[in-house]
PDB file of C-alpha atoms and ligand atoms in Angstrom:
ATOM      1  CA  MET A   1      13.866  -4.005  76.677  1.00  0.00           C
ATOM      2  CA  ILE A   2      12.661  -2.692  73.438  1.00  0.00           C
ATOM      3  CA  PRO A   3      13.871   0.189  71.919  1.00  0.00           C
ATOM      4  CA  ALA A   4      12.237   3.317  70.945  1.00  0.00           C
ATOM      5  CA  LYS A   5      10.776   3.530  67.375  1.00  0.00           C
ATOM      6  CA  PHE A   6      13.192   4.419  64.635  1.00  0.00           C
ATOM      7  CA  ASP A   7      13.895   4.676  60.876  1.00  0.00           C
ATOM      8  CA  TYR A   8      16.637   2.281  59.452  1.00  0.00           C
ATOM      9  CA  LYS A   9      18.603   3.385  56.411  1.00  0.00           C
ATOM     10  CA  ARG A  10      21.594   1.158  55.160  1.00  0.00           C
ATOM     11  CA  VAL A  11      24.239   3.118  53.183  1.00  0.00           C
ATOM     12  CA  SER A  12      26.371   1.835  50.381  1.00  0.00           C
ATOM     13  CA  SER A  13      28.989   4.832  50.425  1.00  0.00           C
ATOM     14  CA  ALA A  14      30.629   7.157  52.808  1.00  0.00           C
ATOM     15  CA  GLU A  15      29.090  10.034  50.506  1.00  0.00           C
ATOM     16  CA  GLU A  16      25.652   8.510  51.154  1.00  0.00           C
ATOM     17  CA  ALA A  17      26.248   8.478  55.060  1.00  0.00           C
ATOM     18  CA  LEU A  18      27.213  12.050  55.122  1.00  0.00           C
ATOM     19  CA  SER A  19      24.056  13.306  53.150  1.00  0.00           C
ATOM     20  CA  LEU A  20      21.686  11.397  55.439  1.00  0.00           C
ATOM     21  CA  ILE A  21      23.392  12.415  58.544  1.00  0.00           C
ATOM     22  CA  THR A  22      23.230  15.880  57.403  1.00  0.00           C
ATOM     23  CA  GLU A  23      19.617  15.581  56.600  1.00  0.00           C
ATOM     24  CA  ALA A  24      19.037  13.831  60.170  1.00  0.00           C
ATOM     25  CA  GLY A  25      21.065  16.222  62.357  1.00  0.00           C
ATOM     26  CA  ASP A  26      21.013  15.451  65.826  1.00  0.00           C
ATOM     27  CA  GLU A  27      18.266  12.670  65.504  1.00  0.00           C
ATOM     28  CA  GLY A  28      20.472  10.641  63.612  1.00  0.00           C
ATOM     29  CA  LYS A  29      23.317   7.994  64.733  1.00  0.00           C
ATOM     30  CA  PHE A  30      25.558   5.671  62.812  1.00  0.00           C
ATOM     31  CA  LEU A  31      25.413   2.199  63.345  1.00  0.00           C
ATOM     32  CA  ALA A  32      28.661   0.286  62.644  1.00  0.00           C
ATOM     33  CA  GLY A  33      28.725  -3.259  64.700  1.00  0.00           C
ATOM     34  CA  GLY A  34      25.686  -2.211  66.907  1.00  0.00           C
ATOM     35  CA  HIS A  35      27.484  -3.964  70.031  1.00  0.00           C
ATOM     36  CA  SER A  36      27.372  -0.749  72.013  1.00  0.00           C
ATOM     37  CA  LEU A  37      24.428   1.406  70.528  1.00  0.00           C
ATOM     38  CA  LEU A  38      21.927  -1.338  70.514  1.00  0.00           C
ATOM     39  CA  PRO A  39      22.116  -2.376  73.997  1.00  0.00           C
ATOM     40  CA  LEU A  40      21.941   1.305  74.819  1.00  0.00           C
ATOM     41  CA  MET A  41      18.992   1.733  72.931  1.00  0.00           C
ATOM     42  CA  LYS A  42      17.190  -1.432  74.296  1.00  0.00           C
ATOM     43  CA  LEU A  43      17.816   0.363  77.687  1.00  0.00           C
ATOM     44  CA  ARG A  44      16.281   3.751  76.170  1.00  0.00           C
ATOM     45  CA  LEU A  45      19.522   5.222  77.240  1.00  0.00           C
ATOM     46  CA  ALA A  46      19.872   6.368  73.519  1.00  0.00           C
ATOM     47  CA  SER A  47      16.759   6.970  71.141  1.00  0.00           C
ATOM     48  CA  PRO A  48      17.931   8.041  67.953  1.00  0.00           C
ATOM     49  CA  ALA A  49      15.261   8.653  65.534  1.00  0.00           C
ATOM     50  CA  VAL A  50      17.442   7.510  62.419  1.00  0.00           C
ATOM     51  CA  LEU A  51      19.676   4.853  62.636  1.00  0.00           C
ATOM     52  CA  ILE A  52      22.162   5.029  59.526  1.00  0.00           C
ATOM     53  CA  ASP A  53      23.782   1.668  59.221  1.00  0.00           C
ATOM     54  CA  ILE A  54      27.419   2.111  57.942  1.00  0.00           C
ATOM     55  CA  GLY A  55      28.257  -1.420  58.720  1.00  0.00           C
ATOM     56  CA  ARG A  56      28.550  -2.747  55.191  1.00  0.00           C
ATOM     57  CA  LEU A  57      31.167   0.025  54.149  1.00  0.00           C
ATOM     58  CA  THR A  58      33.817  -2.459  53.017  1.00  0.00           C
ATOM     59  CA  ASP A  59      36.018   0.296  51.647  1.00  0.00           C
ATOM     60  CA  LEU A  60      36.503   1.506  55.273  1.00  0.00           C
ATOM     61  CA  SER A  61      37.688  -1.936  56.696  1.00  0.00           C
ATOM     62  CA  TYR A  62      41.236  -2.261  56.071  1.00  0.00           C
ATOM     63  CA  ILE A  63      44.619  -2.255  57.864  1.00  0.00           C
ATOM     64  CA  ARG A  64      47.717  -0.508  55.817  1.00  0.00           C
ATOM     65  CA  ASP A  65      51.153   0.105  56.018  1.00  0.00           C
ATOM     66  CA  ALA A  66      51.274   3.783  55.638  1.00  0.00           C
ATOM     67  CA  GLY A  67      55.133   4.523  56.142  1.00  0.00           C
ATOM     68  CA  ASP A  68      55.728   5.744  59.477  1.00  0.00           C
ATOM     69  CA  HIS A  69      52.223   4.619  60.734  1.00  0.00           C
ATOM     70  CA  VAL A  70      49.627   1.928  60.109  1.00  0.00           C
ATOM     71  CA  ALA A  71      46.280   3.197  58.999  1.00  0.00           C
ATOM     72  CA  ILE A  72      43.085   1.283  60.239  1.00  0.00           C
ATOM     73  CA  GLY A  73      39.532   1.824  58.339  1.00  0.00           C
ATOM     74  CA  ALA A  74      36.953   2.766  61.294  1.00  0.00           C
ATOM     75  CA  LEU A  75      34.820  -0.175  59.936  1.00  0.00           C
ATOM     76  CA  THR A  76      37.561  -2.635  60.693  1.00  0.00           C
ATOM     77  CA  ARG A  77      36.385  -5.620  62.995  1.00  0.00           C
ATOM     78  CA  HIS A  78      38.007  -6.342  66.249  1.00  0.00           C
ATOM     79  CA  HIS A  79      38.474  -9.955  64.819  1.00  0.00           C
ATOM     80  CA  ASP A  80      40.582  -8.265  62.031  1.00  0.00           C
ATOM     81  CA  VAL A  81      42.600  -6.405  64.214  1.00  0.00           C
ATOM     82  CA  GLU A  82      43.407  -9.188  66.374  1.00  0.00           C
ATOM     83  CA  HIS A  83      44.616 -11.398  63.290  1.00  0.00           C
ATOM     84  CA  SER A  84      46.371  -8.928  61.201  1.00  0.00           C
ATOM     85  CA  ASP A  85      49.824  -9.933  60.237  1.00  0.00           C
ATOM     86  CA  LEU A  86      51.031  -6.311  59.794  1.00  0.00           C
ATOM     87  CA  LEU A  87      49.816  -5.360  63.201  1.00  0.00           C
ATOM     88  CA  ALA A  88      51.547  -8.565  64.684  1.00  0.00           C
ATOM     89  CA  GLN A  89      54.857  -7.145  63.205  1.00  0.00           C
ATOM     90  CA  GLN A  90      54.233  -3.235  63.678  1.00  0.00           C
ATOM     91  CA  LEU A  91      51.762  -3.056  66.436  1.00  0.00           C
ATOM     92  CA  PRO A  92      51.364  -6.258  68.551  1.00  0.00           C
ATOM     93  CA  LEU A  93      50.065  -4.463  71.517  1.00  0.00           C
ATOM     94  CA  LEU A  94      46.759  -3.326  69.575  1.00  0.00           C
ATOM     95  CA  ALA A  95      46.473  -6.974  68.113  1.00  0.00           C
ATOM     96  CA  LYS A  96      46.632  -8.305  71.640  1.00  0.00           C
ATOM     97  CA  ALA A  97      44.321  -5.829  73.044  1.00  0.00           C
ATOM     98  CA  ALA A  98      41.605  -6.563  70.314  1.00  0.00           C
ATOM     99  CA  SER A  99      42.087 -10.147  71.250  1.00  0.00           C
ATOM    100  CA  LEU A 100      40.904  -9.310  74.854  1.00  0.00           C
ATOM    101  CA  VAL A 101      37.482  -7.579  73.642  1.00  0.00           C
ATOM    102  CA  GLY A 102      34.415  -9.677  74.792  1.00  0.00           C
ATOM    103  CA  ASP A 103      34.134 -12.800  73.198  1.00  0.00           C
ATOM    104  CA  PRO A 104      34.266 -14.503  69.371  1.00  0.00           C
ATOM    105  CA  ALA A 105      31.042 -13.200  68.670  1.00  0.00           C
ATOM    106  CA  VAL A 106      31.484  -9.609  69.892  1.00  0.00           C
ATOM    107  CA  ARG A 107      34.764  -9.364  68.010  1.00  0.00           C
ATOM    108  CA  HIS A 108      33.364 -10.584  64.689  1.00  0.00           C
ATOM    109  CA  ARG A 109      30.801  -7.806  64.909  1.00  0.00           C
ATOM    110  CA  GLY A 110      32.284  -4.806  66.873  1.00  0.00           C
ATOM    111  CA  THR A 111      34.508  -2.303  64.845  1.00  0.00           C
ATOM    112  CA  ILE A 112      37.379  -0.391  65.890  1.00  0.00           C
ATOM    113  CA  GLY A 113      35.832   2.978  64.890  1.00  0.00           C
ATOM    114  CA  GLY A 114      32.748   2.137  66.856  1.00  0.00           C
ATOM    115  CA  SER A 115      34.678   1.359  69.833  1.00  0.00           C
ATOM    116  CA  VAL A 116      36.636   4.658  69.645  1.00  0.00           C
ATOM    117  CA  ALA A 117      33.686   6.869  68.573  1.00  0.00           C
ATOM    118  CA  HIS A 118      31.677   5.381  71.735  1.00  0.00           C
ATOM    119  CA  ALA A 119      34.518   6.447  73.738  1.00  0.00           C
ATOM    120  CA  ASP A 120      33.745   4.123  76.754  1.00  0.00           C
ATOM    121  CA  PRO A 121      36.251   4.294  79.396  1.00  0.00           C
ATOM    122  CA  ALA A 122      35.672   0.627  80.184  1.00  0.00           C
ATOM    123  CA  SER A 123      36.786  -0.233  76.637  1.00  0.00           C
ATOM    124  CA  ASP A 124      40.078  -1.564  76.103  1.00  0.00           C
ATOM    125  CA  LEU A 125      41.090  -0.257  72.650  1.00  0.00           C
ATOM    126  CA  PRO A 126      40.560   3.573  73.474  1.00  0.00           C
ATOM    127  CA  ALA A 127      43.136   3.530  75.897  1.00  0.00           C
ATOM    128  CA  THR A 128      45.309   1.208  74.124  1.00  0.00           C
ATOM    129  CA  LEU A 129      45.282   3.781  71.241  1.00  0.00           C
ATOM    130  CA  LEU A 130      46.013   6.502  73.611  1.00  0.00           C
ATOM    131  CA  ALA A 131      49.255   4.594  74.835  1.00  0.00           C
ATOM    132  CA  LEU A 132      50.143   4.147  71.176  1.00  0.00           C
ATOM    133  CA  ARG A 133      49.261   8.030  70.435  1.00  0.00           C
ATOM    134  CA  ALA A 134      46.951   7.460  67.595  1.00  0.00           C
ATOM    135  CA  SER A 135      45.271   9.928  65.930  1.00  0.00           C
ATOM    136  CA  TYR A 136      41.815   9.992  64.190  1.00  0.00           C
ATOM    137  CA  VAL A 137      40.611  11.011  60.956  1.00  0.00           C
ATOM    138  CA  ALA A 138      36.936  12.385  60.547  1.00  0.00           C
ATOM    139  CA  ARG A 139      34.982  13.499  57.586  1.00  0.00           C
ATOM    140  CA  SER A 140      32.250  15.794  57.186  1.00  0.00           C
ATOM    141  CA  ALA A 141      30.336  17.642  54.378  1.00  0.00           C
ATOM    142  CA  SER A 142      33.218  20.266  54.499  1.00  0.00           C
ATOM    143  CA  GLY A 143      35.942  17.849  54.501  1.00  0.00           C
ATOM    144  CA  GLU A 144      38.288  15.786  56.393  1.00  0.00           C
ATOM    145  CA  ARG A 145      40.246  16.688  59.701  1.00  0.00           C
ATOM    146  CA  VAL A 146      42.782  14.878  61.946  1.00  0.00           C
ATOM    147  CA  ILE A 147      42.212  14.910  65.565  1.00  0.00           C
ATOM    148  CA  GLU A 148      45.296  14.764  67.649  1.00  0.00           C
ATOM    149  CA  PRO A 149      45.916  11.721  70.028  1.00  0.00           C
ATOM    150  CA  ARG A 150      45.222  13.598  73.385  1.00  0.00           C
ATOM    151  CA  ALA A 151      42.429  15.933  72.035  1.00  0.00           C
ATOM    152  CA  PHE A 152      39.776  13.024  71.014  1.00  0.00           C
ATOM    153  CA  TYR A 153      38.026  11.892  74.567  1.00  0.00           C
ATOM    154  CA  THR A 154      36.455  14.905  75.894  1.00  0.00           C
ATOM    155  CA  GLY A 155      33.966  13.274  78.580  1.00  0.00           C
ATOM    156  CA  PHE A 156      31.892  10.307  79.462  1.00  0.00           C
ATOM    157  CA  LEU A 157      30.748   8.584  76.156  1.00  0.00           C
ATOM    158  CA  GLU A 158      31.890  11.887  74.504  1.00  0.00           C
ATOM    159  CA  SER A 159      34.620  12.504  71.901  1.00  0.00           C
ATOM    160  CA  ALA A 160      35.693  15.418  69.885  1.00  0.00           C
ATOM    161  CA  LEU A 161      33.433  14.034  66.738  1.00  0.00           C
ATOM    162  CA  GLN A 162      30.611  16.202  65.714  1.00  0.00           C
ATOM    163  CA  PRO A 163      27.374  14.456  65.437  1.00  0.00           C
ATOM    164  CA  ASP A 164      27.474  14.555  61.542  1.00  0.00           C
ATOM    165  CA  GLU A 165      31.137  13.639  61.462  1.00  0.00           C
ATOM    166  CA  PRO A 166      32.145   9.971  60.787  1.00  0.00           C
ATOM    167  CA  LEU A 167      35.396   8.652  61.992  1.00  0.00           C
ATOM    168  CA  THR A 168      36.818   7.257  59.041  1.00  0.00           C
ATOM    169  CA  GLU A 169      40.422   6.220  59.889  1.00  0.00           C
ATOM    170  CA  ILE A 170      42.650   5.564  62.672  1.00  0.00           C
ATOM    171  CA  ARG A 171      46.291   6.396  62.419  1.00  0.00           C
ATOM    172  CA  ILE A 172      48.874   4.768  64.671  1.00  0.00           C
ATOM    173  CA  PRO A 173      52.520   5.391  64.834  1.00  0.00           C
ATOM    174  CA  LYS A 174      54.606   2.160  64.139  1.00  0.00           C
ATOM    175  CA  ALA A 175      56.167   0.818  67.367  1.00  0.00           C
ATOM    176  CA  THR A 176      58.279  -1.872  66.167  1.00  0.00           C
ATOM    177  CA  GLY A 177      61.153  -3.257  68.175  1.00  0.00           C
ATOM    178  CA  GLY A 178      60.123  -2.259  71.818  1.00  0.00           C
ATOM    179  CA  GLY A 179      58.569  -3.520  74.506  1.00  0.00           C
ATOM    180  CA  TRP A 180      54.733  -3.729  75.168  1.00  0.00           C
ATOM    181  CA  ASP A 181      52.113  -5.385  77.486  1.00  0.00           C
ATOM    182  CA  VAL A 182      48.624  -5.204  78.025  1.00  0.00           C
ATOM    183  CA  GLN A 183      46.976  -6.100  81.545  1.00  0.00           C
ATOM    184  CA  LYS A 184      43.208  -6.703  81.757  1.00  0.00           C
ATOM    185  CA  PHE A 185      41.660  -7.540  85.269  1.00  0.00           C
ATOM    186  CA  ASN A 186      38.057  -8.955  85.312  1.00  0.00           C
ATOM    187  CA  ARG A 187      36.624 -11.392  87.662  1.00  0.00           C
ATOM    188  CA  ARG A 188      35.253 -13.686  84.569  1.00  0.00           C
ATOM    189  CA  ALA A 189      36.856 -14.309  81.286  1.00  0.00           C
ATOM    190  CA  GLN A 190      35.564 -12.224  78.375  1.00  0.00           C
ATOM    191  CA  ASP A 191      34.064  -9.640  80.855  1.00  0.00           C
ATOM    192  CA  TRP A 192      34.804  -5.886  80.571  1.00  0.00           C
ATOM    193  CA  ALA A 193      37.904  -4.681  82.552  1.00  0.00           C
ATOM    194  CA  ILE A 194      37.242  -3.566  86.084  1.00  0.00           C
ATOM    195  CA  VAL A 195      40.861  -2.008  85.487  1.00  0.00           C
ATOM    196  CA  GLY A 196      43.048  -2.377  82.533  1.00  0.00           C
ATOM    197  CA  VAL A 197      46.387  -0.808  81.576  1.00  0.00           C
ATOM    198  CA  ALA A 198      48.379  -0.966  78.041  1.00  0.00           C
ATOM    199  CA  ALA A 199      52.180   0.119  77.942  1.00  0.00           C
ATOM    200  CA  VAL A 200      54.384   0.352  75.161  1.00  0.00           C
ATOM    201  CA  ARG A 201      57.752   1.799  74.742  1.00  0.00           C
ATOM    202  CA  SER A 202      59.681   1.900  71.213  1.00  0.00           C
ATOM    203  CA  ASN A 203      62.642   4.126  70.166  1.00  0.00           C
ATOM    204  CA  GLY A 204      62.669   6.346  73.279  1.00  0.00           C
ATOM    205  CA  ALA A 205      58.697   7.007  72.917  1.00  0.00           C
ATOM    206  CA  GLY A 206      55.860   5.388  74.473  1.00  0.00           C
ATOM    207  CA  GLY A 207      52.667   5.705  76.619  1.00  0.00           C
ATOM    208  CA  ILE A 208      50.588   4.023  79.110  1.00  0.00           C
ATOM    209  CA  GLY A 209      46.750   3.870  78.861  1.00  0.00           C
ATOM    210  CA  LEU A 210      44.147   3.256  81.616  1.00  0.00           C
ATOM    211  CA  VAL A 211      40.979   1.268  81.211  1.00  0.00           C
ATOM    212  CA  ASN A 212      38.057   2.283  83.450  1.00  0.00           C
ATOM    213  CA  MET A 213      39.930   4.798  85.521  1.00  0.00           C
ATOM    214  CA  GLY A 214      37.983   7.706  85.077  1.00  0.00           C
ATOM    215  CA  PRO A 215      35.079   9.324  83.003  1.00  0.00           C
ATOM    216  CA  THR A 216      37.284   8.888  79.672  1.00  0.00           C
ATOM    217  CA  PRO A 217      39.984   6.679  78.739  1.00  0.00           C
ATOM    218  CA  ILE A 218      43.206   7.857  80.506  1.00  0.00           C
ATOM    219  CA  PHE A 219      46.580   8.702  79.245  1.00  0.00           C
ATOM    220  CA  ALA A 220      48.996   8.168  82.270  1.00  0.00           C
ATOM    221  CA  GLU A 221      51.358  11.272  81.704  1.00  0.00           C
ATOM    222  CA  SER A 222      53.285  11.468  84.848  1.00  0.00           C
ATOM    223  CA  ALA A 223      54.280   7.642  85.020  1.00  0.00           C
ATOM    224  CA  THR A 224      54.870   7.482  81.060  1.00  0.00           C
ATOM    225  CA  ASN A 225      57.194  10.413  81.637  1.00  0.00           C
ATOM    226  CA  ALA A 226      58.888   8.757  84.563  1.00  0.00           C
ATOM    227  CA  TRP A 227      59.252   5.500  82.695  1.00  0.00           C
ATOM    228  CA  LEU A 228      60.735   6.998  79.565  1.00  0.00           C
ATOM    229  CA  GLN A 229      63.041   8.823  81.648  1.00  0.00           C
ATOM    230  CA  GLY A 230      64.420   5.749  83.594  1.00  0.00           C
ATOM    231  CA  ALA A 231      62.289   4.906  86.463  1.00  0.00           C
ATOM    232  CA  SER A 232      61.574   1.570  87.489  1.00  0.00           C
ATOM    233  CA  PRO A 233      58.475  -0.106  86.722  1.00  0.00           C
ATOM    234  CA  GLU A 234      57.870   0.101  90.609  1.00  0.00           C
ATOM    235  CA  GLU A 235      58.405   3.713  90.775  1.00  0.00           C
ATOM    236  CA  ALA A 236      56.593   4.598  87.630  1.00  0.00           C
ATOM    237  CA  ALA A 237      53.494   2.721  88.770  1.00  0.00           C
ATOM    238  CA  GLN A 238      53.239   4.651  91.959  1.00  0.00           C
ATOM    239  CA  LEU A 239      52.744   7.600  89.962  1.00  0.00           C
ATOM    240  CA  VAL A 240      50.039   6.062  87.553  1.00  0.00           C
ATOM    241  CA  ILE A 241      46.642   7.344  89.215  1.00  0.00           C
ATOM    242  CA  ALA A 242      48.061  11.011  88.997  1.00  0.00           C
ATOM    243  CA  GLU A 243      45.769  11.511  85.970  1.00  0.00           C
ATOM    244  CA  ALA A 244      43.107   9.351  86.964  1.00  0.00           C
ATOM    245  CA  GLU A 245      39.635  10.086  88.375  1.00  0.00           C
ATOM    246  CA  PRO A 246      38.321   6.378  89.384  1.00  0.00           C
ATOM    247  CA  GLN A 247      34.795   6.047  90.343  1.00  0.00           C
ATOM    248  CA  ALA A 248      33.310   3.349  92.754  1.00  0.00           C
ATOM    249  CA  ASP A 249      30.700   0.779  91.240  1.00  0.00           C
ATOM    250  CA  LEU A 250      29.607  -2.580  92.148  1.00  0.00           C
ATOM    251  CA  ASN A 251      32.994  -4.261  91.076  1.00  0.00           C
ATOM    252  CA  ALA A 252      35.385  -2.069  92.832  1.00  0.00           C
ATOM    253  CA  SER A 253      35.924   0.775  95.298  1.00  0.00           C
ATOM    254  CA  VAL A 254      38.022   3.806  94.105  1.00  0.00           C
ATOM    255  CA  GLU A 255      40.791   2.358  96.400  1.00  0.00           C
ATOM    256  CA  TYR A 256      40.486  -1.131  95.147  1.00  0.00           C
ATOM    257  CA  ARG A 257      40.813   0.519  91.623  1.00  0.00           C
ATOM    258  CA  GLN A 258      43.788   2.616  92.417  1.00  0.00           C
ATOM    259  CA  HIS A 259      45.650  -0.561  93.935  1.00  0.00           C
ATOM    260  CA  LEU A 260      44.638  -2.490  90.744  1.00  0.00           C
ATOM    261  CA  ALA A 261      45.982   0.230  88.623  1.00  0.00           C
ATOM    262  CA  ARG A 262      49.299   0.419  90.414  1.00  0.00           C
ATOM    263  CA  VAL A 263      49.766  -3.370  90.306  1.00  0.00           C
ATOM    264  CA  LEU A 264      48.776  -3.886  86.754  1.00  0.00           C
ATOM    265  CA  THR A 265      50.959  -0.917  85.597  1.00  0.00           C
ATOM    266  CA  ARG A 266      53.761  -2.412  87.527  1.00  0.00           C
ATOM    267  CA  ARG A 267      53.331  -5.849  85.791  1.00  0.00           C
ATOM    268  CA  ALA A 268      52.904  -4.260  82.332  1.00  0.00           C
ATOM    269  CA  LEU A 269      55.895  -2.021  82.639  1.00  0.00           C
ATOM    270  CA  GLU A 270      58.135  -5.004  83.905  1.00  0.00           C
ATOM    271  CA  ALA A 271      56.786  -7.067  80.713  1.00  0.00           C
ATOM    272  CA  ALA A 272      57.442  -4.157  78.544  1.00  0.00           C
ATOM    273  CA  SER A 273      60.751  -3.264  79.703  1.00  0.00           C
ATOM    274  CA  ARG A 274      62.347  -7.130  79.239  1.00  0.00           C
TER     275      ARG A 274
HETATM  276  P1  FAD B   1      28.280   0.804  67.572  1.00  0.00           P
HETATM  277  O1  FAD B   1      27.324  -0.027  68.788  1.00  0.00           O
HETATM  278  O2  FAD B   1      27.658   0.290  66.048  1.00  0.00           O
HETATM  279  O3  FAD B   1      28.254   2.095  67.845  1.00  0.00           O
HETATM  280  C1  FAD B   1      28.825   2.656  68.735  1.00  0.00           C
HETATM  281  C2  FAD B   1      28.728   4.322  68.748  1.00  0.00           C
HETATM  282  O4  FAD B   1      29.688   4.983  68.022  1.00  0.00           O
HETATM  283  C3  FAD B   1      27.350   4.859  68.540  1.00  0.00           C
HETATM  284  O5  FAD B   1      26.991   6.252  68.987  1.00  0.00           O
HETATM  285  C4  FAD B   1      27.710   5.056  66.894  1.00  0.00           C
HETATM  286  O6  FAD B   1      26.691   6.070  66.408  1.00  0.00           O
HETATM  287  C5  FAD B   1      29.171   5.475  67.042  1.00  0.00           C
HETATM  288  N1  FAD B   1      29.882   5.224  65.683  1.00  0.00           N
HETATM  289  C6  FAD B   1      30.095   3.870  65.299  1.00  0.00           C
HETATM  290  N2  FAD B   1      31.011   4.147  64.258  1.00  0.00           N
HETATM  291  C7  FAD B   1      31.204   5.133  63.963  1.00  0.00           C
HETATM  292  C8  FAD B   1      31.958   6.077  62.959  1.00  0.00           C
HETATM  293  N3  FAD B   1      32.712   5.216  62.076  1.00  0.00           N
HETATM  294  N4  FAD B   1      32.003   7.340  63.043  1.00  0.00           N
HETATM  295  C9  FAD B   1      31.283   8.086  63.994  1.00  0.00           C
HETATM  296  N5  FAD B   1      30.550   7.335  64.979  1.00  0.00           N
HETATM  297  C10 FAD B   1      30.443   5.862  65.024  1.00  0.00           C
HETATM  298  N6  FAD B   1      34.262  -3.663  74.290  1.00  0.00           N
HETATM  299  C11 FAD B   1      35.488  -3.678  75.020  1.00  0.00           C
HETATM  300  O7  FAD B   1      36.479  -2.990  74.762  1.00  0.00           O
HETATM  301  N7  FAD B   1      36.070  -4.724  75.984  1.00  0.00           N
HETATM  302  C12 FAD B   1      34.945  -5.723  76.340  1.00  0.00           C
HETATM  303  O8  FAD B   1      35.397  -6.628  76.819  1.00  0.00           O
HETATM  304  C13 FAD B   1      33.799  -5.608  75.588  1.00  0.00           C
HETATM  305  N8  FAD B   1      32.915  -6.685  75.767  1.00  0.00           N
HETATM  306  C14 FAD B   1      31.652  -6.606  75.313  1.00  0.00           C
HETATM  307  C15 FAD B   1      30.740  -7.712  75.571  1.00  0.00           C
HETATM  308  C16 FAD B   1      29.526  -7.813  74.858  1.00  0.00           C
HETATM  309  C17 FAD B   1      28.629  -8.685  75.227  1.00  0.00           C
HETATM  310  C18 FAD B   1      29.173  -6.542  73.980  1.00  0.00           C
HETATM  311  C19 FAD B   1      27.687  -6.524  73.379  1.00  0.00           C
HETATM  312  C20 FAD B   1      30.053  -5.482  73.764  1.00  0.00           C
HETATM  313  C21 FAD B   1      31.404  -5.601  74.373  1.00  0.00           C
HETATM  314  N9  FAD B   1      32.262  -4.759  73.950  1.00  0.00           N
HETATM  315  C22 FAD B   1      33.353  -4.714  74.590  1.00  0.00           C
HETATM  316  C23 FAD B   1      31.959  -3.634  73.119  1.00  0.00           C
HETATM  317  C24 FAD B   1      32.348  -3.963  71.903  1.00  0.00           C
HETATM  318  O9  FAD B   1      33.563  -3.678  71.631  1.00  0.00           O
HETATM  319  C25 FAD B   1      31.690  -2.699  70.707  1.00  0.00           C
HETATM  320  O10 FAD B   1      31.709  -3.434  69.602  1.00  0.00           O
HETATM  321  C26 FAD B   1      32.350  -1.402  70.452  1.00  0.00           C
HETATM  322  O11 FAD B   1      32.632  -0.757  71.902  1.00  0.00           O
HETATM  323  C27 FAD B   1      31.539  -0.478  69.654  1.00  0.00           C
HETATM  324  O12 FAD B   1      31.680  -0.936  68.168  1.00  0.00           O
HETATM  325  P2  FAD B   1      30.548  -1.108  67.397  1.00  0.00           P
HETATM  326  O13 FAD B   1      31.045  -1.370  65.805  1.00  0.00           O
HETATM  327  O14 FAD B   1      29.386  -2.236  67.798  1.00  0.00           O
HETATM  328  O15 FAD B   1      29.702   0.350  67.558  1.00  0.00           O
END
């Protein structure tokens, strides 16, 4: 399929991106790795009049130790998240989850910011970042704001970001020395998850995130609380669908998704509890 006609503007600074998006209003869209937006445009499910290419803003591509958290620039590619030494030490769950995204070509182009901003419930990183209780930094012409972990995903492919507000950074509390695991169930290697689970526990805190179990990435609050308060992996896994609203599709019925979520959660919590 061929996308509808659009103007293309490549920017060389965040300021230029802000100025162009202010001008374009609702007609404008940021382009990062293009691996979610361009397929939507080819299907004509998105038809922005102006594409503002932020993909070469290298100053928004970084992974930094920021004391009690790790700061990741929105333009950081999945490949760099997967291979970061800092993340291997401080947030190995995130590095592992990034390694499960698509194939090497997707991981070399796709960005963590694009994955988060796209807010696809079937994506691996948004649910993982929920489990890790990440917060999100957005910029606009009127300044910078931090969006709290649970306030970010607001609906199917919708987030708390305003159209004129680029995501610039993701801040993730360090989760050193605890247990973690990520489980992704798909029929063919490199496919999207039919269901996925990310779990982490460190210093009494932690979380369980669910992939493809509702209209948004899900934080499984009931199961997380039970697990942190001492429930066994089996007991906590039985609670995992309390906040989920799975849909049936060609790959799975609602009941099959619920079954998968329980099984994958038990496995993830057993691995994270070792
Ligand atoms: P883009 O496509 O450029 O943008 C996506 C959306 O986010 C657009 O609306 C754009 O305007 C907005 N956006 C981008 N950056 C910003 C920003 N900084 N601030 C505000 N808005 C922004 N993902 C998985 O999780 N798991 C998979 O298994 C998987 N498999 C894939 C397989 C294929 C073949 C493909 C093509 C993609 C796959 N993906 C998968 C998606 C991939 O991870 C995408 O790269 C990612 O979802 C979007 O990142 P992007 O940088 O490409 O964003």
